[in-house]
Amino acid sequence: MNPYRRLAVTAVVAIVSVGAAVALVANAPREDAEPTSSTTASPGAVWTLDAADVLGAEFATFEDPVGGRFGEVAGGVIDAGDVLVAKAGLINQESKEFEQSELVGFDASTGVVRWSASADEIDNCSSTVMGSIVLCVSGSDVVAIDAASGEVTRYPTGWNVFGVTADGTDIYVVEGEIDGYSVRIHRGTLGDFDARWSLTVDDTWLEPNNRLEIVTIAGGNGVARFSSGTTLFDVETGAIVDNFASPDCVRGRSERGDEVFFVVGRRCSDLFVFRSDLVDSTGRTIATVDAELYQRTSVDALNAPDDPVMFGGTAFDPISGRELWATDDYNFTSDVAVVDGAVIAPSVPARDLRTGGQLWSADVEPVHALPAAVHGGAAYVVDWQEILAIEPATGARRASVSIEGLLGNTEGRSEQVALQETGGGVLVVNETRLNLLSTRE
């Protein structure tokens, strides 16, 4: 069955044969009715979307369809280009389960809802789409949702599926036994999940209720994050490139375009031996320090592949491993962001990534939090009561938006927000309301 073929709205379930796809349309695409409009935009927002309006229920909330991306902050979207896909539902106050949930596709530029489909029994989705297809997991099924129409197609696998992702052409399915100690990764197509190869990772396990995206593709290699460790594998052959598991551990991870870097603690279980390595996606060690280093690079944006990499308070050449410059402003636990050649950290002046020289003048106030997103050349920071759009090279504030103004009255629910980059701007994520911000040069 062709997963891209549109189904008639009157079709409910079509079972073709054992092992074949099962296709359905739930709460069909809104072709013959007026689409649901976004709510009046909050002050400073391009558009605003309330979970209550999406679900038609007063106490509805958003839940991240991918899961685990924003910590304790609920909500989030899958960016499918012209369409963003969110998940809305109601929390059962007794069981704390997310119920009556729907996946909702809405226009990325206006916030107008185009379609909705039942998300019941859909566990988690991939942040990466395959063309216009959003990939999700439901028990032993891989679920494909056409972001343009809302058409839902189920593909039975016969496996206990933990996660699924895509690289643009092929899909990667992660499966294994619950409470087992080996996990399998398959690369193939929607019609043949292991058409390319299958990889078994032994002595590996996942938490039963894991909500993180397990596999991502970076630097030409695959990165699999398990509860027991992190595995790098070759996407062409399925061969394991490196494995960071007990006694080692991955303490931090940062991405730069198609590259990914890891802060790896060696012998983490040893109370008396401290060593941390900076490792790239090929498993090559770039730099080493004899210390426990816990550093996260929240954003690494608009930089060339050979630009320096921050490791502790030191910048290293990612090709040769040569130390380029160092500062005492950052210690072994200081998180940083790198935006358009500027290294930005809380409460200290920004520095030039290549030279280490101070960028912002003494009269420019440092930020109090890390930039969490970039759009239009601006670094977006969630400050105490507002979201700031900052010029990376000078620290000048391009714009500020009140968080209270964006959220309005949350009626006692969470007022926490997170930021998510999308093609059209920066999405302000909250459990009850999504707002799109856009500040261009």
CSV table of C-alpha atoms in Angstrom, one decimal:
chain,number,residue,atom,x,y,z
A,1,MET,CA,0.0,0.0,0.0
A,2,ASN,CA,1.3,3.4,-0.9
A,3,PRO,CA,1.6,5.5,2.3
A,4,TYR,CA,1.3,8.7,0.3
A,5,ARG,CA,-2.0,7.9,-1.3
A,6,ARG,CA,-4.9,10.0,0.1
A,7,LEU,CA,-7.7,8.0,1.7
A,8,ALA,CA,-11.4,8.8,1.3
A,9,VAL,CA,-12.7,10.6,4.3
A,10,THR,CA,-15.4,7.9,4.7
A,11,ALA,CA,-12.7,5.2,5.1
A,12,VAL,CA,-12.2,4.2,8.7
A,13,VAL,CA,-10.0,1.1,8.8
A,14,ALA,CA,-8.6,-1.0,5.9
A,15,ILE,CA,-6.8,-4.2,6.9
A,16,VAL,CA,-5.0,-5.5,3.8
A,17,SER,CA,-3.1,-8.6,4.9
A,18,VAL,CA,-0.9,-9.9,7.7
A,19,GLY,CA,2.2,-7.7,7.9
A,20,ALA,CA,0.7,-5.0,5.6
A,21,ALA,CA,-0.1,-1.5,6.4
A,22,VAL,CA,-3.3,-0.5,8.2
A,23,ALA,CA,-4.6,3.0,7.1
A,24,LEU,CA,-7.2,5.2,8.6
A,25,VAL,CA,-8.3,8.8,9.0
A,26,ALA,CA,-9.2,10.0,12.4
A,27,ASN,CA,-11.0,13.3,12.9
A,28,ALA,CA,-10.4,13.8,9.2
A,29,PRO,CA,-8.6,16.8,7.6
A,30,ARG,CA,-10.7,19.9,7.6
A,31,GLU,CA,-11.3,20.2,3.9
A,32,ASP,CA,-15.0,20.9,3.8
A,33,ALA,CA,-15.3,23.0,6.9
A,34,GLU,CA,-13.8,26.3,8.1
A,35,PRO,CA,-10.4,25.7,9.7
A,36,THR,CA,-9.9,26.5,13.4
A,37,SER,CA,-8.3,29.9,13.7
A,38,SER,CA,-5.5,30.6,16.0
A,39,THR,CA,-6.4,32.7,19.0
A,40,THR,CA,-5.7,36.4,19.1
A,41,ALA,CA,-1.9,36.7,19.2
A,42,SER,CA,-0.3,37.5,22.5
A,43,PRO,CA,1.6,40.8,22.7
A,44,GLY,CA,4.8,40.3,20.8
A,45,ALA,CA,3.8,37.1,19.1
A,46,VAL,CA,3.1,36.4,15.4
A,47,TRP,CA,0.4,33.9,16.4
A,48,THR,CA,-0.9,32.1,19.5
A,49,LEU,CA,-2.5,28.7,19.9
A,50,ASP,CA,-4.2,27.5,23.1
A,51,ALA,CA,-4.6,23.9,23.9
A,52,ALA,CA,-8.1,24.5,25.2
A,53,ASP,CA,-9.1,25.8,21.7
A,54,VAL,CA,-7.4,23.0,19.9
A,55,LEU,CA,-9.2,20.3,22.0
A,56,GLY,CA,-12.3,22.1,22.8
A,57,ALA,CA,-11.8,21.5,26.5
A,58,GLU,CA,-11.0,24.1,29.2
A,59,PHE,CA,-8.2,22.2,30.9
A,60,ALA,CA,-6.5,20.7,27.9
A,61,THR,CA,-2.7,20.9,27.8
A,62,PHE,CA,0.0,20.3,25.3
A,63,GLU,CA,2.5,17.4,25.5
A,64,ASP,CA,5.7,17.1,23.5
A,65,PRO,CA,5.0,14.5,20.8
A,66,VAL,CA,8.8,13.7,20.7
A,67,GLY,CA,9.2,13.7,24.5
A,68,GLY,CA,12.1,14.7,26.8
A,69,ARG,CA,13.3,17.7,24.8
A,70,PHE,CA,12.5,20.4,27.3
A,71,GLY,CA,12.8,18.8,30.7
A,72,GLU,CA,10.0,19.8,33.0
A,73,VAL,CA,8.4,22.1,30.4
A,74,ALA,CA,5.5,20.5,28.6
A,75,GLY,CA,4.6,21.0,24.9
A,76,GLY,CA,6.6,21.2,21.7
A,77,VAL,CA,6.1,20.6,18.0
A,78,ILE,CA,7.4,18.6,15.2
A,79,ASP,CA,8.5,20.9,12.4
A,80,ALA,CA,7.3,19.6,9.0
A,81,GLY,CA,8.0,22.8,7.1
A,82,ASP,CA,4.7,24.5,6.2
A,83,VAL,CA,3.0,22.5,8.9
A,84,LEU,CA,3.8,22.1,12.6
A,85,VAL,CA,2.4,19.1,14.5
A,86,ALA,CA,1.5,19.3,18.2
A,87,LYS,CA,-0.1,16.9,20.7
A,88,ALA,CA,-2.9,18.1,22.9
A,89,GLY,CA,-5.0,16.2,25.5
A,90,LEU,CA,-6.3,16.1,29.1
A,91,ILE,CA,-4.5,14.8,32.1
A,92,ASN,CA,-6.4,12.4,34.3
A,93,GLN,CA,-6.1,13.8,37.8
A,94,GLU,CA,-6.2,10.4,39.4
A,95,SER,CA,-4.0,8.3,37.1
A,96,LYS,CA,-1.9,11.3,35.8
A,97,GLU,CA,-2.2,9.7,32.4
A,98,PHE,CA,-2.5,11.9,29.2
A,99,GLU,CA,-5.9,11.0,27.8
A,100,GLN,CA,-8.3,12.0,24.9
A,101,SER,CA,-5.2,13.1,23.1
A,102,GLU,CA,-5.0,14.3,19.5
A,103,LEU,CA,-2.2,15.1,17.1
A,104,VAL,CA,-2.9,18.4,15.5
A,105,GLY,CA,-1.4,19.9,12.3
A,106,PHE,CA,-1.4,23.6,12.0
A,107,ASP,CA,-0.1,26.2,9.6
A,108,ALA,CA,3.4,27.3,10.6
A,109,SER,CA,2.9,30.9,9.5
A,110,THR,CA,-0.6,31.6,10.9
A,111,GLY,CA,-1.3,29.0,13.6
A,112,VAL,CA,-4.5,28.0,11.8
A,113,VAL,CA,-5.4,24.3,12.5
A,114,ARG,CA,-5.6,22.2,9.3
A,115,TRP,CA,-6.4,18.8,10.7
A,116,SER,CA,-6.5,16.6,13.8
A,117,ALA,CA,-6.1,12.9,14.4
A,118,SER,CA,-6.4,10.7,17.4
A,119,ALA,CA,-3.1,10.2,19.3
A,120,ASP,CA,-4.4,7.6,21.7
A,121,GLU,CA,-1.9,4.8,22.1
A,122,ILE,CA,0.7,6.7,20.2
A,123,ASP,CA,3.8,6.6,22.5
A,124,ASN,CA,6.3,9.0,20.9
A,125,CYS,CA,7.3,10.4,17.6
A,126,SER,CA,10.5,11.4,15.8
A,127,SER,CA,11.6,15.0,15.5
A,128,THR,CA,12.8,14.3,12.0
A,129,VAL,CA,10.2,13.9,9.2
A,130,MET,CA,10.6,11.9,6.0
A,131,GLY,CA,9.4,14.2,3.3
A,132,SER,CA,6.0,15.2,4.7
A,133,ILE,CA,5.6,12.1,6.8
A,134,VAL,CA,5.8,12.2,10.6
A,135,LEU,CA,6.9,8.9,12.2
A,136,CYS,CA,5.6,7.7,15.5
A,137,VAL,CA,5.4,4.5,17.6
A,138,SER,CA,2.4,2.7,18.9
A,139,GLY,CA,3.2,-0.6,20.6
A,140,SER,CA,4.4,-2.9,17.8
A,141,ASP,CA,3.3,-0.5,15.1
A,142,VAL,CA,5.2,2.2,13.2
A,143,VAL,CA,2.7,5.0,12.6
A,144,ALA,CA,3.1,7.3,9.6
A,145,ILE,CA,1.1,10.6,9.6
A,146,ASP,CA,1.0,12.8,6.5
A,147,ALA,CA,1.7,16.3,7.9
A,148,ALA,CA,-0.1,17.9,4.9
A,149,SER,CA,-3.4,16.0,5.3
A,150,GLY,CA,-3.5,14.2,8.6
A,151,GLU,CA,-3.8,10.8,7.0
A,152,VAL,CA,-2.7,8.1,9.4
A,153,THR,CA,-1.2,4.8,8.3
A,154,ARG,CA,-0.1,2.0,10.7
A,155,TYR,CA,2.6,-0.5,9.8
A,156,PRO,CA,2.6,-3.6,12.0
A,157,THR,CA,6.2,-4.9,12.8
A,158,GLY,CA,5.7,-7.9,15.1
A,159,TRP,CA,8.4,-6.2,17.4
A,160,ASN,CA,8.3,-4.3,20.6
A,161,VAL,CA,9.2,-0.9,19.2
A,162,PHE,CA,11.0,1.6,21.4
A,163,GLY,CA,11.5,4.4,18.8
A,164,VAL,CA,11.7,5.4,15.2
A,165,THR,CA,13.5,8.1,13.2
A,166,ALA,CA,14.4,9.0,9.6
A,167,ASP,CA,17.3,10.4,7.7
A,168,GLY,CA,15.2,11.9,4.8
A,169,THR,CA,15.0,8.7,2.7
A,170,ASP,CA,15.2,5.7,5.1
A,171,ILE,CA,13.8,5.0,8.5
A,172,TYR,CA,15.5,3.5,11.6
A,173,VAL,CA,13.4,1.4,13.9
A,174,VAL,CA,14.6,0.6,17.5
A,175,GLU,CA,13.2,-2.5,19.1
A,176,GLY,CA,13.9,-5.1,21.8
A,177,GLU,CA,12.4,-7.0,24.7
A,178,ILE,CA,11.0,-5.1,27.6
A,179,ASP,CA,13.5,-5.5,30.5
A,180,GLY,CA,15.8,-7.2,28.1
A,181,TYR,CA,19.6,-6.6,27.8
A,182,SER,CA,20.0,-6.2,24.0
A,183,VAL,CA,18.5,-3.7,21.6
A,184,ARG,CA,18.2,-3.9,17.9
A,185,ILE,CA,18.3,-1.1,15.3
A,186,HIS,CA,17.0,-1.7,11.8
A,187,ARG,CA,17.5,0.6,8.7
A,188,GLY,CA,15.0,0.2,5.9
A,189,THR,CA,11.7,1.6,4.5
A,190,LEU,CA,8.1,1.8,5.5
A,191,GLY,CA,7.5,-1.3,3.4
A,192,ASP,CA,10.6,-3.2,4.6
A,193,PHE,CA,12.0,-2.1,7.9
A,194,ASP,CA,15.3,-4.0,7.8
A,195,ALA,CA,15.9,-3.8,4.0
A,196,ARG,CA,19.3,-2.1,4.5
A,197,TRP,CA,20.7,-3.7,7.7
A,198,SER,CA,20.1,-4.7,11.3
A,199,LEU,CA,22.3,-4.1,14.2
A,200,THR,CA,22.2,-5.8,17.7
A,201,VAL,CA,23.7,-3.8,20.6
A,202,ASP,CA,24.3,-6.2,23.5
A,203,ASP,CA,24.5,-5.5,27.2
A,204,THR,CA,22.2,-2.6,26.6
A,205,TRP,CA,18.8,-1.7,28.1
A,206,LEU,CA,16.2,1.0,28.1
A,207,GLU,CA,13.9,2.3,30.8
A,208,PRO,CA,10.4,0.9,30.2
A,209,ASN,CA,8.9,4.4,30.0
A,210,ASN,CA,11.7,6.0,28.1
A,211,ARG,CA,10.5,9.3,26.5
A,212,LEU,CA,13.7,10.4,24.9
A,213,GLU,CA,14.4,10.3,21.1
A,214,ILE,CA,16.6,7.3,20.9
A,215,VAL,CA,18.3,7.6,17.5
A,216,THR,CA,19.5,10.7,15.8
A,217,ILE,CA,21.7,11.1,12.7
A,218,ALA,CA,24.7,13.5,12.9
A,219,GLY,CA,28.1,13.8,11.3
A,220,GLY,CA,27.4,10.9,8.9
A,221,ASN,CA,26.9,8.5,11.8
A,222,GLY,CA,24.0,7.4,13.9
A,223,VAL,CA,23.8,8.3,17.6
A,224,ALA,CA,21.7,5.9,19.8
A,225,ARG,CA,21.0,7.0,23.4
A,226,PHE,CA,20.1,4.2,25.7
A,227,SER,CA,19.5,4.1,29.4
A,228,SER,CA,22.8,2.1,29.7
A,229,GLY,CA,24.9,4.3,27.5
A,230,THR,CA,25.4,5.9,24.1
A,231,THR,CA,26.3,4.0,20.9
A,232,LEU,CA,27.7,5.5,17.7
A,233,PHE,CA,27.1,3.5,14.5
A,234,ASP,CA,27.8,3.8,10.8
A,235,VAL,CA,24.6,4.5,9.0
A,236,GLU,CA,25.8,2.9,5.8
A,237,THR,CA,26.8,-0.5,7.2
A,238,GLY,CA,25.2,-0.6,10.7
A,239,ALA,CA,28.6,-1.3,12.2
A,240,ILE,CA,29.3,0.0,15.8
A,241,VAL,CA,31.8,2.9,15.7
A,242,ASP,CA,32.1,3.5,19.4
A,243,ASN,CA,30.2,2.8,22.6
A,244,PHE,CA,30.2,4.9,25.7
A,245,ALA,CA,28.8,2.7,28.5
A,246,SER,CA,29.8,1.6,32.0
A,247,PRO,CA,32.4,2.4,33.3
A,248,ASP,CA,32.3,5.4,31.0
A,249,CYS,CA,29.5,7.9,30.6
A,250,VAL,CA,28.3,10.7,28.4
A,251,ARG,CA,28.0,13.9,30.5
A,252,GLY,CA,27.2,16.4,27.7
A,253,ARG,CA,26.4,16.6,24.0
A,254,SER,CA,26.3,19.4,21.5
A,255,GLU,CA,25.4,19.6,17.9
A,256,ARG,CA,26.8,21.8,15.1
A,257,GLY,CA,25.0,21.3,11.8
A,258,ASP,CA,25.8,17.7,10.7
A,259,GLU,CA,28.4,17.3,13.5
A,260,VAL,CA,28.0,16.2,17.1
A,261,PHE,CA,30.4,16.4,20.0
A,262,PHE,CA,30.3,14.4,23.3
A,263,VAL,CA,31.8,15.2,26.7
A,264,VAL,CA,32.7,11.7,27.9
A,265,GLY,CA,33.6,10.8,31.4
A,266,ARG,CA,36.1,8.0,31.6
A,267,ARG,CA,35.6,5.5,34.5
A,268,CYS,CA,32.7,7.4,35.9
A,269,SER,CA,32.1,4.8,38.5
A,270,ASP,CA,35.6,5.3,39.9
A,271,LEU,CA,35.7,7.7,42.9
A,272,PHE,CA,39.4,8.4,42.6
A,273,VAL,CA,40.1,8.6,38.8
A,274,PHE,CA,38.9,11.6,36.9
A,275,ARG,CA,39.2,12.0,33.2
A,276,SER,CA,37.0,13.7,30.6
A,277,ASP,CA,37.4,13.5,26.8
A,278,LEU,CA,35.9,15.6,24.0
A,279,VAL,CA,34.9,13.1,21.3
A,280,ASP,CA,33.4,13.7,17.9
A,281,SER,CA,30.8,11.6,16.0
A,282,THR,CA,33.5,9.3,14.6
A,283,GLY,CA,34.6,8.4,18.1
A,284,ARG,CA,37.9,10.4,17.7
A,285,THR,CA,39.1,12.1,20.9
A,286,ILE,CA,39.8,15.7,20.3
A,287,ALA,CA,40.9,16.8,23.8
A,288,THR,CA,41.4,15.4,27.3
A,289,VAL,CA,41.4,16.9,30.8
A,290,ASP,CA,42.1,15.1,34.1
A,291,ALA,CA,39.0,16.3,35.8
A,292,GLU,CA,35.3,15.7,36.0
A,293,LEU,CA,33.9,18.0,33.3
A,294,TYR,CA,30.2,18.6,33.0
A,295,GLN,CA,29.6,21.1,30.2
A,296,ARG,CA,26.6,21.4,27.8
A,297,THR,CA,26.6,23.6,24.8
A,298,SER,CA,22.9,24.6,24.5
A,299,VAL,CA,23.2,26.2,21.0
A,300,ASP,CA,26.0,25.8,18.5
A,301,ALA,CA,24.7,27.8,15.5
A,302,LEU,CA,25.9,29.4,12.3
A,303,ASN,CA,29.4,28.2,12.6
A,304,ALA,CA,31.8,26.6,10.1
A,305,PRO,CA,32.7,22.9,10.7
A,306,ASP,CA,36.3,23.8,11.5
A,307,ASP,CA,35.4,26.5,14.0
A,308,PRO,CA,36.8,25.9,17.6
A,309,VAL,CA,34.9,23.7,20.0
A,310,MET,CA,34.5,24.7,23.7
A,311,PHE,CA,35.6,22.2,26.3
A,312,GLY,CA,35.6,23.5,29.8
A,313,GLY,CA,37.2,27.0,29.7
A,314,THR,CA,39.3,26.1,26.6
A,315,ALA,CA,38.7,26.4,22.9
A,316,PHE,CA,40.1,23.6,20.8
A,317,ASP,CA,40.6,23.1,17.0
A,318,PRO,CA,38.2,20.2,16.2
A,319,ILE,CA,40.5,18.9,13.4
A,320,SER,CA,44.0,19.0,15.1
A,321,GLY,CA,43.0,19.0,18.7
A,322,ARG,CA,45.3,22.1,19.3
A,323,GLU,CA,44.4,24.4,22.2
A,324,LEU,CA,43.6,27.8,20.8
A,325,TRP,CA,42.7,29.9,23.9
A,326,ALA,CA,41.5,29.6,27.4
A,327,THR,CA,39.6,31.7,30.0
A,328,ASP,CA,38.8,31.5,33.7
A,329,ASP,CA,35.3,32.8,33.0
A,330,TYR,CA,34.1,29.2,32.4
A,331,ASN,CA,34.9,26.3,34.7
A,332,PHE,CA,34.3,22.6,34.4
A,333,THR,CA,30.5,22.9,35.1
A,334,SER,CA,29.9,26.1,33.0
A,335,ASP,CA,27.4,25.6,30.2
A,336,VAL,CA,27.8,27.8,27.1
A,337,ALA,CA,26.1,28.8,23.8
A,338,VAL,CA,27.9,29.5,20.6
A,339,VAL,CA,26.0,31.8,18.2
A,340,ASP,CA,27.5,33.3,15.0
A,341,GLY,CA,31.0,33.2,16.4
A,342,ALA,CA,30.2,34.5,19.9
A,343,VAL,CA,30.6,32.3,23.0
A,344,ILE,CA,27.8,33.3,25.4
A,345,ALA,CA,27.5,32.2,29.0
A,346,PRO,CA,25.5,33.5,32.0
A,347,SER,CA,26.8,36.5,34.0
A,348,VAL,CA,30.1,37.0,32.0
A,349,PRO,CA,30.9,38.9,28.9
A,350,ALA,CA,30.7,37.2,25.5
A,351,ARG,CA,33.9,36.1,23.8
A,352,ASP,CA,35.0,35.7,20.2
A,353,LEU,CA,35.0,32.0,19.4
A,354,ARG,CA,38.2,32.1,17.3
A,355,THR,CA,40.3,34.5,19.3
A,356,GLY,CA,38.9,34.5,22.9
A,357,GLY,CA,38.7,38.3,22.9
A,358,GLN,CA,35.9,40.0,24.7
A,359,LEU,CA,33.1,41.0,22.4
A,360,TRP,CA,30.6,43.0,24.4
A,361,SER,CA,31.7,46.3,25.9
A,362,ALA,CA,31.8,46.8,29.6
A,363,ASP,CA,28.6,48.8,29.7
A,364,VAL,CA,26.5,45.9,28.2
A,365,GLU,CA,24.9,43.8,30.8
A,366,PRO,CA,25.6,40.0,30.5
A,367,VAL,CA,22.7,37.7,30.1
A,368,HIS,CA,21.5,35.8,33.1
A,369,ALA,CA,20.7,32.6,31.2
A,370,LEU,CA,21.9,30.6,28.2
A,371,PRO,CA,20.5,31.3,24.8
A,372,ALA,CA,18.2,28.5,23.9
A,373,ALA,CA,17.4,29.3,20.2
A,374,VAL,CA,18.5,31.3,17.2
A,375,HIS,CA,16.5,33.0,14.5
A,376,GLY,CA,17.2,35.8,12.1
A,377,GLY,CA,20.7,36.2,13.5
A,378,ALA,CA,19.4,36.9,17.0
A,379,ALA,CA,20.1,34.7,20.1
A,380,TYR,CA,16.9,34.1,22.2
A,381,VAL,CA,17.2,34.0,26.0
A,382,VAL,CA,14.6,33.3,28.6
A,383,ASP,CA,15.3,35.9,31.3
A,384,TRP,CA,13.5,36.3,34.6
A,385,GLN,CA,10.2,37.7,33.3
A,386,GLU,CA,10.8,38.1,29.6
A,387,ILE,CA,12.3,36.6,26.5
A,388,LEU,CA,15.2,38.6,25.0
A,389,ALA,CA,16.4,38.7,21.4
A,390,ILE,CA,20.1,39.6,21.5
A,391,GLU,CA,22.6,40.6,18.9
A,392,PRO,CA,25.4,38.0,19.5
A,393,ALA,CA,28.3,40.3,18.4
A,394,THR,CA,27.4,43.3,20.6
A,395,GLY,CA,25.0,42.1,23.2
A,396,ALA,CA,22.4,44.7,22.1
A,397,ARG,CA,18.8,43.8,22.8
A,398,ARG,CA,16.9,43.7,19.6
A,399,ALA,CA,13.6,43.0,21.3
A,400,SER,CA,12.0,41.8,24.6
A,401,VAL,CA,8.7,40.1,25.1
A,402,SER,CA,6.9,39.7,28.4
A,403,ILE,CA,6.4,36.0,29.4
A,404,GLU,CA,3.3,37.0,31.4
A,405,GLY,CA,2.0,38.7,28.3
A,406,LEU,CA,2.5,35.7,26.2
A,407,LEU,CA,0.9,33.2,28.5
A,408,GLY,CA,-1.9,35.3,30.0
A,409,ASN,CA,-3.7,33.8,33.0
A,410,THR,CA,-2.6,30.2,33.3
A,411,GLU,CA,-5.1,29.6,36.0
A,412,GLY,CA,-2.5,28.1,38.4
A,413,ARG,CA,-0.9,25.8,35.8
A,414,SER,CA,2.7,26.0,34.9
A,415,GLU,CA,4.2,29.4,33.8
A,416,GLN,CA,7.4,27.8,32.7
A,417,VAL,CA,8.5,28.2,29.1
A,418,ALA,CA,11.0,26.7,26.7
A,419,LEU,CA,12.2,27.8,23.3
A,420,GLN,CA,12.2,25.7,20.1
A,421,GLU,CA,13.6,26.8,16.8
A,422,THR,CA,11.3,26.4,13.7
A,423,GLY,CA,11.7,27.5,10.1
A,424,GLY,CA,9.4,30.5,10.7
A,425,GLY,CA,10.7,31.7,14.0
A,426,VAL,CA,11.1,30.7,17.6
A,427,LEU,CA,8.3,28.8,19.3
A,428,VAL,CA,7.7,29.6,23.0
A,429,VAL,CA,6.6,26.3,24.5
A,430,ASN,CA,4.2,26.1,27.4
A,431,GLU,CA,1.8,23.4,28.5
A,432,THR,CA,-1.3,25.5,27.8
A,433,ARG,CA,-0.2,27.9,25.0
A,434,LEU,CA,2.2,28.0,22.1
A,435,ASN,CA,3.4,31.4,20.8
A,436,LEU,CA,5.5,32.1,17.7
A,437,LEU,CA,8.1,34.9,17.9
A,438,SER,CA,10.0,36.3,14.9
A,439,THR,CA,12.6,39.0,14.9
A,440,ARG,CA,14.6,39.3,11.7
A,441,GLU,CA,17.6,41.5,10.8
